[in-house]
CSV table of C-alpha atoms in Angstrom, one decimal:
chain,number,residue,atom,x,y,z
K,1,MET,CA,-15.2,-17.4,7.7
K,2,TRP,CA,-15.9,-17.5,3.9
K,3,ARG,CA,-19.3,-18.6,2.9
K,4,ALA,CA,-20.9,-18.9,-0.6
K,5,GLY,CA,-23.3,-16.0,-0.1
K,6,MET,CA,-20.4,-13.6,0.4
K,7,ALA,CA,-19.7,-13.4,-3.3
K,8,GLN,CA,-22.6,-11.0,-3.9
K,9,GLU,CA,-21.7,-9.0,-0.7
K,10,ILE,CA,-18.1,-8.5,-1.9
K,11,GLY,CA,-19.3,-7.3,-5.3
K,12,ARG,CA,-21.8,-4.8,-3.8
K,13,ALA,CA,-19.3,-3.6,-1.2
K,14,LEU,CA,-16.7,-2.9,-3.9
K,15,SER,CA,-19.2,-1.1,-6.1
K,16,THR,CA,-20.3,1.1,-3.1
K,17,VAL,CA,-16.7,2.0,-2.2
K,18,ARG,CA,-15.8,2.8,-5.8
K,19,GLU,CA,-18.7,5.2,-6.0
K,20,GLN,CA,-17.7,6.9,-2.7
K,21,VAL,CA,-14.2,7.3,-4.0
K,22,GLN,CA,-15.4,8.8,-7.3
K,23,HIS,CA,-17.7,11.2,-5.5
K,24,ALA,CA,-14.9,12.3,-3.1
K,25,ALA,CA,-12.6,12.8,-6.1
K,26,ALA,CA,-15.2,14.9,-7.9
K,27,ARG,CA,-15.3,17.2,-4.8
K,28,ARG,CA,-11.6,17.8,-4.9
K,29,ALA,CA,-10.5,21.4,-5.3
K,30,GLU,CA,-9.7,22.4,-8.9
K,31,SER,CA,-6.3,23.7,-7.7
K,32,LEU,CA,-5.2,20.1,-6.8
K,33,PRO,CA,-3.8,17.8,-9.4
K,34,SER,CA,-6.4,15.6,-11.1
K,35,VAL,CA,-4.9,12.1,-10.2
K,36,GLN,CA,-7.2,9.1,-10.5
K,37,PRO,CA,-7.5,7.5,-7.0
K,38,ARG,CA,-6.5,3.9,-6.7
K,39,LEU,CA,-8.4,1.6,-4.4
K,40,VAL,CA,-6.1,-0.8,-2.5
K,41,ALA,CA,-8.2,-3.5,-0.9
K,42,VAL,CA,-6.7,-4.6,2.4
K,43,SER,CA,-6.9,-8.3,2.4
K,44,LYS,CA,-5.2,-9.1,5.7
K,45,THR,CA,-6.8,-12.0,7.6
K,46,LYS,CA,-9.0,-12.7,4.6
K,47,PRO,CA,-8.9,-16.1,2.9
K,48,ALA,CA,-7.6,-16.6,-0.7
K,49,ASP,CA,-11.2,-17.3,-1.9
K,50,MET,CA,-12.2,-13.7,-0.9
K,51,VAL,CA,-9.3,-12.3,-2.7
K,52,ILE,CA,-10.2,-14.3,-5.8
K,53,GLU,CA,-13.8,-13.1,-5.6
K,54,ALA,CA,-12.9,-9.5,-5.2
K,55,TYR,CA,-10.6,-9.9,-8.2
K,56,SER,CA,-13.5,-11.4,-10.2
K,57,HIS,CA,-15.3,-8.1,-9.5
K,58,GLY,CA,-12.5,-6.1,-11.1
K,59,GLN,CA,-10.3,-5.4,-8.0
K,60,ARG,CA,-6.6,-5.7,-9.0
K,61,VAL,CA,-4.7,-4.1,-6.1
K,62,PHE,CA,-4.5,-5.7,-2.7
K,63,GLY,CA,-2.7,-4.6,0.5
K,64,GLU,CA,-1.2,-6.8,3.2
K,65,ASN,CA,0.2,-5.8,6.6
K,66,TYR,CA,2.3,-8.9,7.4
K,67,VAL,CA,5.1,-10.4,5.4
K,68,GLN,CA,4.3,-14.0,6.1
K,69,GLU,CA,0.6,-13.7,5.2
K,70,LEU,CA,1.5,-11.9,2.0
K,71,VAL,CA,4.0,-14.6,1.1
K,72,GLU,CA,1.4,-17.3,1.6
K,73,LYS,CA,-1.4,-15.5,-0.3
K,74,ALA,CA,0.8,-14.3,-3.2
K,75,SER,CA,2.2,-17.9,-3.6
K,76,ASP,CA,-1.3,-19.5,-3.3
K,77,ALA,CA,-1.8,-21.7,-6.4
K,78,ASN,CA,-5.4,-20.6,-6.8
K,79,ILE,CA,-4.6,-16.9,-6.6
K,80,LEU,CA,-1.7,-17.4,-9.0
K,81,SER,CA,-3.9,-19.1,-11.6
K,82,SER,CA,-7.1,-17.1,-11.1
K,83,CYS,CA,-5.6,-13.6,-10.6
K,84,PRO,CA,-2.8,-13.1,-13.3
K,85,GLU,CA,-2.9,-9.3,-13.1
K,86,ILE,CA,-3.0,-9.0,-9.3
K,87,LYS,CA,-0.8,-6.3,-7.7
K,88,TRP,CA,0.3,-6.6,-4.1
K,89,HIS,CA,1.1,-3.6,-1.9
K,90,PHE,CA,2.9,-4.1,1.3
K,91,ILE,CA,1.4,-1.7,3.8
K,92,GLY,CA,2.7,-2.9,7.2
K,93,HIS,CA,5.8,-2.1,9.2
K,94,LEU,CA,8.7,-3.9,7.6
K,95,GLN,CA,11.4,-5.3,9.8
K,96,LYS,CA,14.9,-5.8,8.3
K,97,HIS,CA,15.0,-9.5,8.8
K,98,SER,CA,11.9,-9.9,6.6
K,99,ILE,CA,13.1,-8.0,3.6
K,100,ASN,CA,14.3,-10.9,1.6
K,101,LYS,CA,11.0,-12.8,2.1
K,102,LEU,CA,9.1,-9.7,0.9
K,103,ILE,CA,11.3,-9.2,-2.1
K,104,ALA,CA,10.6,-12.7,-3.3
K,105,VAL,CA,6.8,-12.2,-3.3
K,106,PRO,CA,5.3,-12.8,-6.8
K,107,ASN,CA,3.6,-9.7,-8.2
K,108,LEU,CA,4.9,-7.3,-5.5
K,109,HIS,CA,4.0,-3.9,-6.9
K,110,ILE,CA,4.7,-1.3,-4.2
K,111,LEU,CA,6.3,-1.2,-0.8
K,112,GLU,CA,4.5,1.6,1.0
K,113,THR,CA,6.4,1.7,4.3
K,114,ILE,CA,10.0,2.9,3.9
K,115,ASP,CA,10.7,5.0,6.9
K,116,SER,CA,14.5,5.1,7.2
K,117,VAL,CA,17.7,5.4,5.2
K,118,LYS,CA,18.9,2.0,6.5
K,119,LEU,CA,15.7,0.3,5.5
K,120,ALA,CA,15.8,1.9,2.0
K,121,ASP,CA,19.4,0.8,1.6
K,122,LYS,CA,18.6,-2.8,2.6
K,123,VAL,CA,15.5,-3.0,0.3
K,124,ASN,CA,17.6,-1.5,-2.5
K,125,SER,CA,20.3,-4.1,-2.0
K,126,SER,CA,17.9,-7.0,-1.8
K,127,TRP,CA,16.0,-5.9,-4.9
K,128,GLN,CA,19.4,-5.6,-6.8
K,129,LYS,CA,20.3,-9.2,-5.8
K,130,LYS,CA,16.9,-10.4,-7.1
K,131,GLY,CA,18.0,-9.1,-10.6
K,132,SER,CA,14.6,-7.7,-11.6
K,133,PRO,CA,14.8,-5.6,-14.8
K,134,GLU,CA,12.3,-3.1,-13.2
K,135,LYS,CA,12.7,-0.9,-10.2
K,136,LEU,CA,10.7,-1.6,-7.1
K,137,LYS,CA,8.1,1.1,-6.5
K,138,VAL,CA,8.3,2.5,-2.9
K,139,MET,CA,6.6,5.1,-0.8
K,140,VAL,CA,7.9,6.9,2.2
K,141,GLN,CA,5.8,6.5,5.3
K,142,VAL,CA,5.4,9.7,7.3
K,143,ASN,CA,3.9,9.8,10.8
K,144,THR,CA,2.0,13.1,10.3
K,145,SER,CA,-0.1,12.7,13.4
K,146,SER,CA,2.9,12.2,15.7
K,147,GLU,CA,1.1,9.2,17.4
K,148,GLU,CA,3.5,6.8,19.1
K,149,SER,CA,1.4,3.9,18.1
K,150,LYS,CA,2.1,4.6,14.4
K,151,HIS,CA,5.2,3.9,12.4
K,152,GLY,CA,6.8,6.3,10.0
K,153,LEU,CA,9.4,9.1,10.2
K,154,PRO,CA,8.6,12.6,11.4
K,155,PRO,CA,7.7,15.1,8.7
K,156,SER,CA,11.0,16.9,9.2
K,157,GLY,CA,12.9,13.9,7.9
K,158,THR,CA,10.9,13.3,4.8
K,159,VAL,CA,12.8,15.4,2.2
K,160,GLU,CA,16.1,13.9,3.3
K,161,LEU,CA,14.8,10.3,2.9
K,162,VAL,CA,13.2,11.0,-0.4
K,163,LYS,CA,16.4,12.6,-1.7
K,164,HIS,CA,18.4,9.5,-0.5
K,165,ILE,CA,16.1,7.1,-2.3
K,166,ARG,CA,16.2,9.1,-5.5
K,167,GLU,CA,20.0,9.6,-5.5
K,168,LYS,CA,21.4,6.6,-3.7
K,169,CYS,CA,19.0,3.7,-4.3
K,170,PRO,CA,19.1,3.0,-8.1
K,171,SER,CA,16.9,-0.1,-7.8
K,172,LEU,CA,14.0,1.8,-6.1
K,173,GLU,CA,11.5,4.2,-7.7
K,174,PHE,CA,10.0,6.7,-5.3
K,175,VAL,CA,6.3,7.1,-6.1
K,176,GLY,CA,4.9,9.1,-3.2
K,177,LEU,CA,4.2,9.5,0.5
K,178,MET,CA,2.1,7.3,2.7
K,179,THR,CA,0.5,8.4,6.0
K,180,ILE,CA,-2.3,7.3,8.3
K,181,GLY,CA,-4.2,10.3,9.6
K,182,SER,CA,-5.6,10.5,13.1
K,183,PHE,CA,-9.0,8.8,13.4
K,184,GLY,CA,-12.1,10.7,14.1
K,185,HIS,CA,-11.2,14.1,12.6
K,186,ASP,CA,-14.4,16.3,12.1
K,187,LEU,CA,-14.4,17.0,8.4
K,188,THR,CA,-16.9,19.9,9.0
K,189,GLN,CA,-13.8,21.7,10.5
K,190,GLY,CA,-11.9,21.3,7.2
K,191,PRO,CA,-9.5,18.7,5.8
K,192,ASN,CA,-7.7,16.4,8.1
K,193,PRO,CA,-4.5,18.3,9.0
K,194,ASP,CA,-2.5,15.1,9.0
K,195,PHE,CA,-3.0,14.8,5.3
K,196,GLN,CA,-2.4,18.5,4.7
K,197,VAL,CA,1.0,18.1,6.2
K,198,SER,CA,2.0,15.6,3.6
K,199,ARG,CA,1.2,18.1,0.8
K,200,LEU,CA,3.8,20.7,2.1
């Protein structure tokens, strides 16, 4: 539940996380590309007031897992008026019957969970019908940990799907891969292999 004292907590938490991200980026091997990390604040189950507060502390990119919750937040009058530069990422599993609802979301910036040719084709078609002058940015979700509880295509199907999006989906812009690594990897043993797979 939102309470007034949380405003300072949100500001402090964002500041702490940004520092941690910058420290991690500074430790990156010099052989890796120097890409500025982007913090996506996952706002699922959080009220509009918390989104607005995080926005007031400089956060611009927010991620939502469920289409209906994203539709409600992105259409909230207070968010629309207080957060003109907000960018929404859809980070949950997308079912085909929800595509049109998702495409209608104001300030939809990236769809991170394309995991099949059929889904890519349907999203491409829906985005074309919307008539937006810009392509919709999409990421391909890869299940690098091979966990049954996670969505995403197997690594072996990644190249084929990326090629399909780039060659057969003119309204979509492929911007990268998304994966969720297995939880609890001991970093003293080296980088999480689930993330290493996505680099190959």
